[in-house]
Tab-separated table of C-alpha atoms in Angstrom:
chain	number	residue	atom	x	y	z
A	1243	MET	CA	162.152	66.139	99.851
A	1244	ARG	CA	160.853	69.099	101.876
A	1245	PRO	CA	158.039	68.999	104.454
A	1246	SER	CA	154.722	70.481	103.321
A	1247	PRO	CA	154.306	74.135	104.361
A	1248	ALA	CA	150.565	73.549	104.918
A	1249	ARG	CA	151.103	71.959	108.353
A	1250	VAL	CA	152.354	73.605	111.512
A	1251	ASP	CA	154.079	70.603	112.979
A	1252	ALA	CA	156.779	68.831	111.116
A	1253	PRO	CA	155.016	66.072	109.182
A	1254	ASP	CA	156.072	62.578	108.612
A	1255	PRO	CA	158.098	62.856	105.396
A	1256	ASP	CA	156.826	59.464	104.299
A	1257	ALA	CA	153.139	60.525	104.468
A	1258	TRP	CA	153.198	63.446	102.008
A	1259	LEU	CA	153.849	63.766	98.336
A	1260	PRO	CA	157.162	65.515	97.675
A	1261	LEU	CA	156.968	69.204	96.774
A	1262	PRO	CA	159.285	69.708	93.798
A	1263	GLU	CA	161.576	72.658	93.448
A	1264	PRO	CA	160.515	75.196	90.783
A	1265	GLY	CA	163.795	74.638	88.979
A	1266	ASP	CA	162.989	70.940	88.653
A	1267	LEU	CA	159.646	71.549	86.878
A	1268	PRO	CA	159.482	70.991	83.094
A	1269	THR	CA	158.907	73.918	80.820
A	1270	ILE	CA	155.543	74.676	79.204
A	1271	GLU	CA	156.960	73.702	75.821
A	1272	ASP	CA	158.018	70.330	77.195
A	1273	LEU	CA	154.529	69.771	78.653
A	1274	ILE	CA	152.847	70.640	75.349
A	1275	VAL	CA	155.128	68.452	73.321
A	1276	GLY	CA	154.937	65.693	75.896
A	1277	ALA	CA	151.135	65.624	75.679
A	1278	ALA	CA	151.303	63.948	72.312
A	1279	PRO	CA	150.940	60.168	72.113
A	1280	PRO	CA	154.186	58.176	72.104
A	1281	GLY	CA	155.949	58.197	68.811
A	1282	VAL	CA	154.126	61.257	67.433
A	1283	ASP	CA	155.864	64.620	67.142
A	1284	ASP	CA	154.039	67.903	66.936
A	1285	VAL	CA	154.336	70.105	63.916
A	1286	ALA	CA	157.331	72.282	64.344
A	1287	ILE	CA	156.915	75.987	64.211
A	1288	GLU	CA	159.531	76.094	61.494
A	1289	GLU	CA	157.282	73.943	59.271
A	1290	ARG	CA	154.568	76.623	59.241
A	1291	PRO	CA	153.888	77.803	55.661
A	1292	SER	CA	155.885	80.904	54.944
A	1293	ASP	CA	153.065	82.549	52.987
A	1294	VAL	CA	150.857	82.874	56.077
A	1295	PRO	CA	151.290	86.405	57.465
A	1296	GLN	CA	151.493	87.060	61.157
A	1297	SER	CA	148.350	88.075	63.004
A	1298	PRO	CA	148.318	91.747	64.044
A	1299	ALA	CA	147.410	90.507	67.517
A	1300	ARG	CA	150.826	88.900	68.044
A	1301	ALA	CA	153.647	90.549	69.916
A	1302	ASP	CA	155.646	91.033	66.733
A	1303	ALA	CA	155.743	94.510	65.235
A	1304	PRO	CA	152.519	95.005	63.182
A	1305	HIS	CA	152.356	96.451	59.751
A	1306	PRO	CA	152.686	100.208	60.250
A	1307	SER	CA	150.112	101.126	57.594
A	1308	VAL	CA	147.019	99.579	59.229
A	1309	TRP	CA	147.319	100.721	62.851
A	1310	LEU	CA	146.858	104.156	64.329
A	1311	PRO	CA	150.185	105.558	65.503
A	1312	VAL	CA	150.777	105.718	69.251
A	1313	PRO	CA	151.908	109.277	70.051
A	1314	SER	CA	154.776	110.035	72.363
A	1315	PRO	CA	153.714	111.319	75.802
A	1316	ASP	CA	155.796	114.433	75.215
A	1317	ASP	CA	153.727	115.211	72.118
A	1318	LEU	CA	150.424	115.151	74.047
A	1319	PRO	CA	148.941	118.485	75.179
A	1320	PRO	CA	148.405	119.128	78.880
A	1321	MET	CA	145.236	117.700	80.399
A	1322	THR	CA	143.902	121.168	81.175
A	1323	ASN	CA	144.166	122.109	77.509
A	1324	ILE	CA	142.233	118.971	76.533
A	1325	VAL	CA	139.453	119.608	79.054
A	1326	PHE	CA	139.451	123.393	78.663
A	1327	PRO	CA	140.893	124.277	75.195
A	1328	PRO	CA	142.349	127.808	74.996
A	1329	PRO	CA	140.353	130.220	72.860
A	1330	GLY	CA	141.342	130.065	69.204
A	1331	SER	CA	143.289	126.822	69.560
A	1332	GLU	CA	142.817	123.994	67.099
A	1333	PRO	CA	141.146	120.820	68.327
A	1334	PRO	CA	143.602	118.087	69.350
A	1335	GLY	CA	144.326	115.488	66.715
A	1336	ASP	CA	143.943	117.722	63.664
A	1337	ASP	CA	147.537	116.973	62.724
A	1338	ILE	CA	146.944	113.198	62.687
A	1339	THR	CA	146.281	111.640	59.315
A	1340	PRO	CA	143.453	109.086	59.651
A	1341	GLN	CA	143.989	105.682	58.135
A	1342	LEU	CA	141.663	102.782	57.432
A	1343	SER	CA	141.023	100.345	60.253
A	1344	PRO	CA	141.457	96.648	59.421
A	1345	ALA	CA	138.085	96.001	61.067
A	1346	ARG	CA	136.174	97.833	58.335
A	1347	ALA	CA	134.303	96.077	55.588
A	1348	ASP	CA	136.780	97.269	53.000
A	1349	ALA	CA	139.370	94.826	51.740
A	1350	PRO	CA	142.113	94.654	54.408
A	1351	HIS	CA	145.828	94.646	53.869
A	1352	PRO	CA	146.639	91.082	52.708
A	1353	SER	CA	149.788	90.856	54.814
A	1354	VAL	CA	148.127	91.216	58.225
A	1355	TRP	CA	145.201	88.771	58.067
A	1356	LEU	CA	145.172	85.008	58.205
A	1357	PRO	CA	143.879	83.439	54.979
A	1358	VAL	CA	140.375	81.995	55.004
A	1359	PRO	CA	140.618	78.258	54.252
A	1360	SER	CA	138.363	76.581	51.719
A	1361	PRO	CA	135.569	74.246	52.913
A	1362	ASP	CA	137.409	71.229	51.509
A	1363	GLU	CA	140.387	71.930	53.732
A	1364	LEU	CA	138.072	72.134	56.782
A	1365	THR	CA	136.331	68.857	55.988
A	1366	GLU	CA	139.479	66.718	55.907
A	1367	PRO	CA	142.500	68.414	57.473
A	1368	LYS	CA	145.756	67.539	55.790
A	1369	LEU	CA	148.402	65.945	57.961
A	1370	ALA	CA	152.120	66.084	57.364
A	1371	PRO	CA	153.556	62.825	55.975
A	1372	ALA	CA	155.125	60.561	58.541
A	1373	ALA	CA	158.828	59.848	58.463
A	1374	ASP	CA	160.298	56.343	58.878
A	1375	GLY	CA	156.818	54.728	58.926
A	1376	GLN	CA	155.697	56.632	61.968
A	1377	ALA	CA	152.065	57.700	62.421
A	1378	GLN	CA	151.071	60.984	60.890
A	1379	ARG	CA	151.599	63.948	63.124
A	1380	ARG	CA	148.598	65.990	64.262
A	1381	ALA	CA	147.779	69.472	62.944
A	1382	HIS	CA	147.631	70.961	66.458
A	1383	PRO	CA	149.238	69.837	69.693
A	1384	PHE	CA	145.988	70.161	71.708
A	1385	VAL	CA	143.603	68.243	69.464
A	1386	HIS	CA	144.300	64.942	71.176
A	1387	LEU	CA	143.218	66.375	74.525
A	1388	LEU	CA	139.580	65.944	73.459
A	1389	GLY	CA	140.085	62.198	73.741
A	1390	SER	CA	141.300	62.301	77.307
A	1391	ARG	CA	139.204	60.997	80.130
A	1392	VAL	CA	138.838	64.430	81.721
A	1393	ALA	CA	137.576	65.978	78.480
A	1394	ARG	CA	135.104	63.164	77.913
A	1395	ALA	CA	133.831	63.433	81.490
A	1396	ALA	CA	133.479	67.204	81.195
A	1397	PHE	CA	131.619	66.812	77.907
A	1398	VAL	CA	129.205	64.275	79.422
A	1399	MET	CA	128.626	66.524	82.441
A	1400	LEU	CA	127.918	69.468	80.135
A	1401	ILE	CA	125.356	67.483	78.159
A	1402	ALA	CA	123.726	66.172	81.358
A	1403	ALA	CA	123.518	69.661	82.867
A	1404	THR	CA	121.979	70.976	79.659
A	1405	LEU	CA	119.354	68.227	79.630
A	1406	VAL	CA	118.494	68.716	83.309
A	1407	GLY	CA	118.228	72.490	82.911
A	1408	SER	CA	116.055	72.147	79.816
A	1409	THR	CA	113.808	69.628	81.550
A	1410	ILE	CA	113.333	71.926	84.543
A	1411	ALA	CA	112.609	74.913	82.294
A	1412	ILE	CA	110.073	72.951	80.243
A	1413	TRP	CA	108.441	71.597	83.410
A	1414	ASP	CA	108.073	75.127	84.779
A	1415	LEU	CA	106.301	76.112	81.573
A	1416	VAL	CA	103.925	73.181	81.227
A	1417	ARG	CA	103.161	72.215	84.802
A	1418	VAL	CA	99.657	73.107	86.003
A	1419	LYS	CA	99.423	75.153	89.161
A	1420	PRO	CA	96.675	74.147	91.635
A	1421	LEU	CA	93.414	76.070	91.316
A	1422	PRO	CA	90.984	76.770	94.181
A	1423	VAL	CA	87.490	75.384	93.513
A	1424	MET	CA	84.334	75.024	95.622
A	1425	ILE	CA	82.271	71.831	95.783
A	1426	ARG	CA	78.916	71.298	97.452
A	1427	ILE	CA	77.085	67.973	97.719
A	1428	ASP	CA	73.290	67.860	98.192
A	1429	HIS	CA	72.945	71.483	99.358
A	1430	ALA	CA	75.495	71.011	102.148
A	1431	VAL	CA	78.034	73.665	103.146
A	1432	PRO	CA	80.431	74.347	100.231
A	1433	VAL	CA	83.989	73.096	100.738
A	1434	ALA	CA	87.088	74.696	99.170
A	1435	ARG	CA	89.629	72.413	97.531
A	1436	LEU	CA	92.855	72.860	95.516
A	1437	THR	CA	93.150	70.852	92.328
A	1438	THR	CA	95.303	70.495	89.224
A	1439	ALA	CA	92.459	68.908	87.263
A	1440	ALA	CA	91.447	70.480	83.968
A	1441	THR	CA	87.792	69.364	83.983
A	1442	VAL	CA	85.062	68.575	86.493
A	1443	ALA	CA	85.362	64.865	85.726
A	1444	GLU	CA	89.115	64.857	86.471
A	1445	PHE	CA	88.475	66.703	89.737
A	1446	LEU	CA	85.918	64.123	90.893
A	1447	VAL	CA	88.357	61.321	90.063
A	1448	GLN	CA	91.137	63.054	92.013
A	1449	ARG	CA	88.837	63.425	95.044
A	1450	HIS	CA	87.614	59.791	94.721
A	1451	ILE	CA	83.995	60.959	94.395
A	1452	ARG	CA	81.888	58.316	92.668
A	1453	LEU	CA	78.753	59.164	90.692
A	1454	GLY	CA	75.600	57.096	90.508
A	1455	PRO	CA	73.855	56.560	87.164
A	1456	ASP	CA	71.228	59.220	87.942
A	1457	ASP	CA	73.377	61.739	89.863
A	1458	ARG	CA	73.669	65.243	88.436
A	1459	VAL	CA	76.717	67.536	88.372
A	1460	VAL	CA	76.642	71.270	87.651
A	1461	PRO	CA	78.515	72.327	85.567
A	1462	GLY	CA	78.796	69.267	83.324
A	1463	LEU	CA	81.519	66.662	83.653
A	1464	MET	CA	83.468	67.978	80.653
A	1465	ALA	CA	83.293	71.619	81.767
A	1466	ALA	CA	86.701	73.277	82.172
A	1467	LEU	CA	87.780	74.335	85.639
A	1468	HIS	CA	88.759	77.898	86.420
A	1469	LYS	CA	89.686	79.758	89.574
A	1470	ASP	CA	86.847	79.648	92.159
A	1471	THR	CA	84.669	77.355	90.019
A	1472	HIS	CA	81.604	76.213	91.989
A	1473	ILE	CA	80.722	72.545	91.523
A	1474	GLU	CA	77.307	71.249	92.623
A	1475	LEU	CA	76.758	67.501	93.047
A	1476	PHE	CA	73.188	66.278	93.498
A	1477	ARG	CA	72.608	62.681	94.523
A	1478	ALA	CA	69.544	60.980	93.022
A	1479	PHE	CA	66.727	59.762	95.292
A	1480	PRO	CA	63.475	57.871	94.504
A	1481	VAL	CA	60.018	59.513	94.467
A	1482	VAL	CA	56.591	57.954	93.843
A	1483	VAL	CA	54.812	59.577	90.912
A	1484	ASP	CA	51.068	59.239	90.226
A	1485	LEU	CA	50.461	60.492	86.676
A	1486	ASP	CA	46.785	60.205	85.745
A	1487	GLY	CA	46.411	57.109	87.924
A	1488	LYS	CA	49.600	55.347	86.742
A	1489	VAL	CA	51.935	54.991	89.719
A	1490	THR	CA	55.687	54.593	89.149
A	1491	THR	CA	58.895	55.174	91.091
A	1492	ARG	CA	61.401	57.515	89.502
A	1493	PRO	CA	64.861	58.684	90.542
A	1494	THR	CA	65.363	62.436	90.618
A	1495	THR	CA	67.850	65.036	91.814
A	1496	TYR	CA	65.316	67.885	91.948
A	1497	ALA	CA	63.864	68.829	95.325
A	1498	VAL	CA	61.412	71.430	93.979
A	1499	PRO	CA	58.278	69.692	92.583
A	1500	ALA	CA	57.789	72.201	89.753
A	1501	ARG	CA	61.407	71.742	88.634
A	1502	PHE	CA	60.984	67.955	88.708
A	1503	VAL	CA	57.914	68.179	86.481
A	1504	ARG	CA	59.572	70.597	84.054
A	1505	GLU	CA	62.836	68.681	83.729
A	1506	GLN	CA	61.722	65.027	83.928
A	1507	ILE	CA	58.035	64.859	82.997
A	1508	GLY	CA	58.314	67.286	80.120
A	1509	PRO	CA	57.312	70.889	79.496
A	1510	SER	CA	53.546	70.592	78.983
A	1511	SER	CA	50.895	73.118	79.936
A	1512	ARG	CA	48.374	70.295	80.428
A	1513	VAL	CA	50.251	68.358	83.131
A	1514	THR	CA	49.813	70.039	86.515
A	1515	ILE	CA	50.770	69.202	90.065
A	1516	ARG	CA	47.694	68.241	92.041
A	1517	GLU	CA	49.344	67.101	95.265
A	1518	ALA	CA	52.967	67.392	96.367
A	1519	PRO	CA	55.025	68.343	99.422
A	1520	ALA	CA	56.863	71.659	99.514
A	1521	ARG	CA	60.173	69.858	98.837
A	1522	LEU	CA	60.735	66.384	97.496
A	1523	ALA	CA	62.768	63.824	99.416
A	1524	ALA	CA	63.353	60.093	99.235
A	1525	GLY	CA	59.950	58.334	99.194
A	1526	SER	CA	57.857	61.473	98.569
A	1527	HIS	CA	54.544	61.154	96.719
A	1528	ILE	CA	53.627	63.560	93.940
A	1529	VAL	CA	50.272	63.498	92.131
A	1530	LEU	CA	50.177	64.823	88.569
A	1531	ARG	CA	47.078	65.302	86.472
A	1532	THR	CA	46.358	66.252	82.883
A	1533	ARG	CA	44.044	69.229	82.449
A	1534	HIS	CA	40.573	68.687	80.991
A	1535	SER	CA	37.984	71.260	79.932
A	1536	GLY	CA	34.192	71.103	79.769
A	1537	THR	CA	31.039	72.358	81.550
A	1538	LEU	CA	29.945	71.773	85.153
A	1539	VAL	CA	26.231	72.193	85.959
A	1540	VAL	CA	25.564	72.464	89.693
A	1541	ASP	CA	22.986	74.248	91.897
A	1542	GLY	CA	21.455	76.060	88.946
A	1543	GLN	CA	24.798	77.331	87.556
A	1544	GLN	CA	26.734	76.397	84.446
A	1545	ILE	CA	30.478	76.792	84.980
A	1546	PRO	CA	33.090	76.269	82.262
A	1547	TYR	CA	35.907	74.289	83.796
A	1548	ASN	CA	39.552	73.713	82.909
A	1549	ARG	CA	40.995	71.715	85.754
A	1550	ALA	CA	43.743	69.169	86.379
A	1551	ALA	CA	41.494	66.291	87.361
A	1552	LEU	CA	41.273	62.612	86.458
A	1553	THR	CA	37.692	61.818	87.518
A	1554	VAL	CA	34.410	63.580	88.235
A	1555	ARG	CA	35.108	63.221	91.949
A	1556	GLU	CA	38.384	65.119	91.638
A	1557	LEU	CA	36.657	67.797	89.566
A	1558	LEU	CA	34.029	68.376	92.280
A	1559	VAL	CA	36.696	68.490	94.974
A	1560	SER	CA	38.575	71.185	93.073
A	1561	TYR	CA	35.402	73.342	93.125
A	1562	SER	CA	34.526	72.491	96.756
A	1563	VAL	CA	31.249	70.875	95.693
A	1564	THR	CA	29.775	68.627	98.411
A	1565	LEU	CA	27.306	65.822	97.657
A	1566	GLY	CA	24.551	64.858	100.038
A	1567	PRO	CA	23.718	61.268	100.948
A	1568	GLU	CA	21.200	60.976	98.129
A	1569	ASP	CA	22.822	63.322	95.604
A	1570	LYS	CA	24.361	61.946	92.407
A	1571	THR	CA	26.274	63.021	89.329
A	1572	ASP	CA	25.935	62.453	85.630
A	1573	PRO	CA	28.233	60.800	84.560
A	1574	GLY	CA	29.047	58.798	87.686
A	1575	ILE	CA	31.293	60.091	90.431
A	1576	ASP	CA	34.226	57.862	89.445
A	1577	ALA	CA	33.976	58.373	85.687
A	1578	SER	CA	37.129	59.558	83.948
A	1579	LEU	CA	37.055	63.040	82.478
A	1580	THR	CA	37.481	63.714	78.792
A	1581	ASP	CA	37.776	67.034	77.022
A	1582	GLY	CA	34.349	68.617	76.332
A	1583	MET	CA	32.553	66.504	78.936
A	1584	ARG	CA	29.399	67.953	80.574
A	1585	VAL	CA	29.165	67.065	84.267
A	1586	GLN	CA	25.880	67.653	86.146
A	1587	VAL	CA	25.182	67.426	89.893
A	1588	VAL	CA	21.664	66.264	90.823
A	1589	ARG	CA	20.365	67.243	94.259
A	1590	VAL	CA	17.808	64.818	95.693
A	1591	GLY	CA	15.265	65.636	98.482
A	1592	HIS	CA	16.869	68.773	99.866
A	1593	ALA	CA	16.058	72.442	99.822
A	1594	THR	CA	18.857	74.686	98.626
A	1595	ARG	CA	19.561	78.367	98.766
A	1596	THR	CA	22.135	80.326	96.761
A	1597	VAL	CA	23.467	83.710	97.818
A	1598	THR	CA	25.974	86.072	96.222
A	1599	VAL	CA	28.644	87.537	98.492
A	1600	PRO	CA	31.441	90.020	97.654
A	1601	TYR	CA	35.102	89.246	98.131
A	1602	SER	CA	38.401	91.054	97.568
A	1603	LEU	CA	42.091	90.220	97.209
A	1604	ALA	CA	45.020	91.534	99.243
A	1605	ASP	CA	46.899	94.581	97.960
A	1606	GLU	CA	50.130	93.970	96.058
A	1607	THR	CA	53.297	96.047	95.632
A	1608	VAL	CA	55.411	95.371	92.542
A	1609	LYS	CA	58.794	96.826	91.540
A	1610	ASP	CA	58.689	97.942	87.925
A	1611	PRO	CA	62.074	98.381	86.157
A	1612	LYS	CA	60.328	100.248	83.341
A	1613	LEU	CA	59.421	103.126	85.658
A	1614	ASP	CA	61.794	105.723	87.061
A	1615	VAL	CA	62.589	105.592	90.786
A	1616	GLU	CA	60.528	108.754	91.324
A	1617	GLU	CA	57.531	107.345	89.466
A	1618	THR	CA	54.721	105.245	90.992
A	1619	ARG	CA	51.609	103.854	89.361
A	1620	VAL	CA	48.584	102.387	91.143
A	1621	ASP	CA	46.015	99.978	89.729
A	1622	PRO	CA	43.004	100.351	92.060
A	1623	GLY	CA	41.731	96.819	91.426
A	1624	ALA	CA	38.120	95.718	91.934
A	1625	ALA	CA	36.048	93.528	94.231
A	1626	GLY	CA	34.512	90.296	92.980
A	1627	THR	CA	31.534	88.099	93.863
A	1628	ILE	CA	31.106	84.462	94.888
A	1629	ASN	CA	27.917	82.398	94.570
A	1630	VAL	CA	27.495	80.230	97.662
A	1631	THR	CA	24.889	77.443	97.651
A	1632	TYR	CA	23.550	76.122	100.957
A	1633	GLU	CA	21.532	73.048	101.869
A	1634	VAL	CA	18.733	74.275	104.131
A	1635	VAL	CA	16.867	72.401	106.874
A	1636	GLN	CA	13.559	73.978	108.022
A	1637	ASN	CA	11.190	73.318	110.877
A	1638	ASN	CA	7.710	74.708	110.262
A	1639	GLY	CA	9.076	76.962	107.586
A	1640	VAL	CA	11.866	78.280	109.768
A	1641	GLU	CA	15.469	77.640	108.687
A	1642	VAL	CA	17.263	75.877	111.491
A	1643	GLN	CA	20.339	74.554	109.717
A	1644	SER	CA	22.351	75.331	106.585
A	1645	THR	CA	25.340	73.574	105.030
A	1646	VAL	CA	27.542	74.919	102.266
A	1647	LEU	CA	27.199	72.762	99.192
A	1648	SER	CA	29.300	74.740	96.729
A	1649	ARG	CA	31.185	77.994	96.235
A	1650	PHE	CA	31.789	79.416	92.765
A	1651	ILE	CA	33.373	82.692	91.741
A	1652	SER	CA	30.872	84.535	89.609
A	1653	VAL	CA	32.911	87.750	89.134
A	1654	PRO	CA	36.691	87.515	89.632
A	1655	ALA	CA	38.258	90.165	91.849
A	1656	ARG	CA	41.361	92.185	90.941
A	1657	PRO	CA	43.876	93.213	93.630
A	1658	LYS	CA	45.098	96.764	94.112
A	1659	VAL	CA	48.605	96.824	92.599
A	1660	THR	CA	51.123	99.575	93.357
A	1661	ARG	CA	53.983	99.691	90.850
A	1662	ILE	CA	57.151	101.327	92.133
A	1663	GLY	CA	59.768	102.391	89.621
A	1664	THR	CA	63.291	101.018	90.047
A	1665	HIS	CA	64.981	102.451	86.953
A	1666	ALA	CA	67.822	104.912	87.639
A	1667	GLU	CA	71.088	106.039	86.122
A	1668	PRO	CA	73.685	103.233	86.419
A	1669	GLN	CA	76.076	105.621	88.222
A	1670	TRP	CA	74.063	105.237	91.441
A	1671	ASP	CA	74.689	101.495	91.665
A	1672	VAL	CA	78.378	102.061	90.842
A	1673	LEU	CA	78.594	104.715	93.566
A	1674	ALA	CA	76.843	102.428	96.070
A	1675	HIS	CA	79.335	99.663	95.303
A	1676	CYS	CA	82.185	102.095	95.976
A	1677	GLU	CA	80.668	103.583	99.144
A	1678	SER	CA	79.197	100.508	100.838
A	1679	GLY	CA	79.925	97.492	98.670
A	1680	GLY	CA	76.364	97.707	97.340
A	1681	HIS	CA	74.748	97.189	100.785
A	1682	TRP	CA	71.824	99.605	100.770
A	1683	ASP	CA	70.866	98.631	104.338
A	1684	ARG	CA	74.334	99.154	105.864
A	1685	PRO	CA	73.944	100.671	109.374
A	1686	ASP	CA	77.389	102.351	109.720
A	1687	VAL	CA	76.214	103.981	112.958
A	1688	PRO	CA	79.671	104.956	114.373
A	1689	ASN	CA	80.574	107.054	111.318
A	1690	GLY	CA	77.170	108.556	110.669
A	1691	PHE	CA	77.138	107.585	106.967
A	1692	PRO	CA	74.570	104.744	106.744
A	1693	GLY	CA	72.873	103.332	103.687
A	1694	GLY	CA	74.119	102.358	100.270
A	1695	LEU	CA	75.199	105.839	99.153
A	1696	GLY	CA	76.878	106.777	102.441
A	1697	ILE	CA	74.690	109.862	102.954
A	1698	TYR	CA	75.458	111.716	106.179
A	1699	VAL	CA	72.508	111.626	108.605
A	1700	GLY	CA	72.360	115.427	108.843
A	1701	THR	CA	72.393	115.704	105.036
A	1702	TRP	CA	69.620	113.099	104.859
A	1703	HIS	CA	67.396	115.282	107.042
A	1704	GLN	CA	68.445	118.459	105.196
A	1705	PHE	CA	67.226	117.061	101.858
A	1706	ASN	CA	63.904	115.741	103.265
A	1707	GLY	CA	64.848	112.092	103.498
A	1708	ASP	CA	62.537	111.922	106.541
A	1709	GLU	CA	59.573	111.548	104.207
A	1710	PHE	CA	60.830	108.046	103.495
A	1711	ALA	CA	62.610	106.919	106.680
A	1712	PRO	CA	64.406	108.467	109.681
A	1713	LEU	CA	67.769	107.042	108.496
A	1714	PRO	CA	69.090	106.247	105.003
A	1715	ASN	CA	69.643	102.543	105.730
A	1716	LEU	CA	65.939	102.190	106.666
A	1717	ALA	CA	64.841	103.512	103.266
A	1718	THR	CA	64.687	101.490	100.064
A	1719	ARG	CA	67.276	101.688	97.307
A	1720	GLU	CA	64.919	103.780	95.216
A	1721	GLN	CA	64.228	106.228	98.051
A	1722	GLN	CA	67.953	106.673	98.747
A	1723	ILE	CA	68.531	107.419	95.051
A	1724	ILE	CA	65.773	110.053	95.127
A	1725	VAL	CA	67.511	111.847	98.010
A	1726	GLY	CA	70.856	111.332	96.278
A	1727	ARG	CA	69.528	113.103	93.193
A	1728	ARG	CA	68.558	116.072	95.337
A	1729	ILE	CA	72.064	116.254	96.800
A	1730	LYS	CA	73.677	115.915	93.357
A	1731	ALA	CA	71.496	118.715	91.983
A	1732	ALA	CA	72.874	120.999	94.710
A	1733	TYR	CA	76.534	119.956	94.944
A	1734	GLY	CA	77.262	117.626	92.033
A	1735	TRP	CA	79.174	114.341	92.307
A	1736	GLY	CA	81.775	116.127	94.422
A	1737	ALA	CA	79.516	115.660	97.449
A	1738	TRP	CA	80.731	112.053	97.609
A	1739	GLY	CA	84.402	111.459	98.362
A	1740	CYS	CA	84.257	108.108	96.575
A	1741	ALA	CA	82.977	109.739	93.383
A	1742	ARG	CA	85.595	112.475	93.619
A	1743	ASN	CA	88.703	110.573	94.711
A	1744	VAL	CA	88.113	106.990	93.541
A	1745	LEU	CA	85.809	107.168	90.537
A	1746	HIS	CA	87.136	110.584	89.435
A	1747	TRP	CA	83.779	111.811	88.233
A	1748	ALA	CA	83.415	115.440	87.233
A	1749	HIS	CA	81.659	117.657	89.737
């Protein structure tokens, strides 16, 4: 026994396995034969069928007719002649007679290829008969190795690794990556969240957000989620509704009274809001009335009415008609209105006076997409008249006091409407998006290129932009496009670097 050469100090000879001498090791043939189970001998090489030819890959001399000959080094031409053949010389290899390769599809030489066994021989391999009652010997000395513990362990590890790798690959394909979504509850500040949910309902469950029976979610609960989906959650709150005198409490998620009427009362041209706050909240009161039409006779005038009123009193209030202490109505003041009803006001014991006064409406400016940006149309409008009835108190024939009893529009007025065209070629909005992100009021003072189209201040003045505003960003979109058209007519799209270098428009 020799000490191990892996240690520096002399080891304890009793603590290390002995290192055998190379001469004491068994031969490979002994190891192969010894791997067989006890009592079983391997098939001897001499028992190999004699009709099986040797493989051309063995070290034995191959059949000379199926392999290219290996030339002698002395027969090879110099390297310089191969790389640079002398003029008039024949190409190398012309004196070699080509022969068929055994790898071709043609039938090979039968003496150099192993025979192809039949399927029956593969299904049940034939074993040599055992001598003296011994077990049959195996067809190959290594077949039994598959039953060893190491082989079985390696096979199990291979299967396990394959399953784990397949599982990971499939998981990478099917797993859902988190998506960013925005959620806002009751008009609060939107909050960004990451989710793996596929629908709005799954997202709410993941976030532990409970819904009441009357809450509303936009988009719907079954809507699919995408990147940057905006989810709106509106909590229901109670409002008091008076519809033609019938008072009920209803839950709603709509803060705008008109939207509440349209969505929850029903789309009807006859139901109109009579009283309501600007925005609904918990406990708000909203008064709704059904429209009625008929004729109102008051202070010598007959007025066709079509008003959202429940009673005669409400009808008179809508027309600002005031009753004196002794005045009365026919039908009575608290009578319910019906379609076609004639309502008359009777003045008792008072002198009245009716005058006609003119009135007008404020001017209006409207953007018209049907008109070009350089086109403007003006509707001059017209003044109207109002009949005002006064109750007059006189002393000795001199009027000392007057009180307005009613005011009715006899001739409706029309406002002056200025229509400004907004239609332009779509290239201008594309250019503005490229130059300023679509911000037509961008200051951009440090660079001197304000406005949506990035027009230089000096160029703005040169092309008479002063008629609209001193700077481009102080002018409207339409006015900037008008000046832009003037610049384009002189220089083409090349006047804008964004059009030339980014959008690649022709000059």
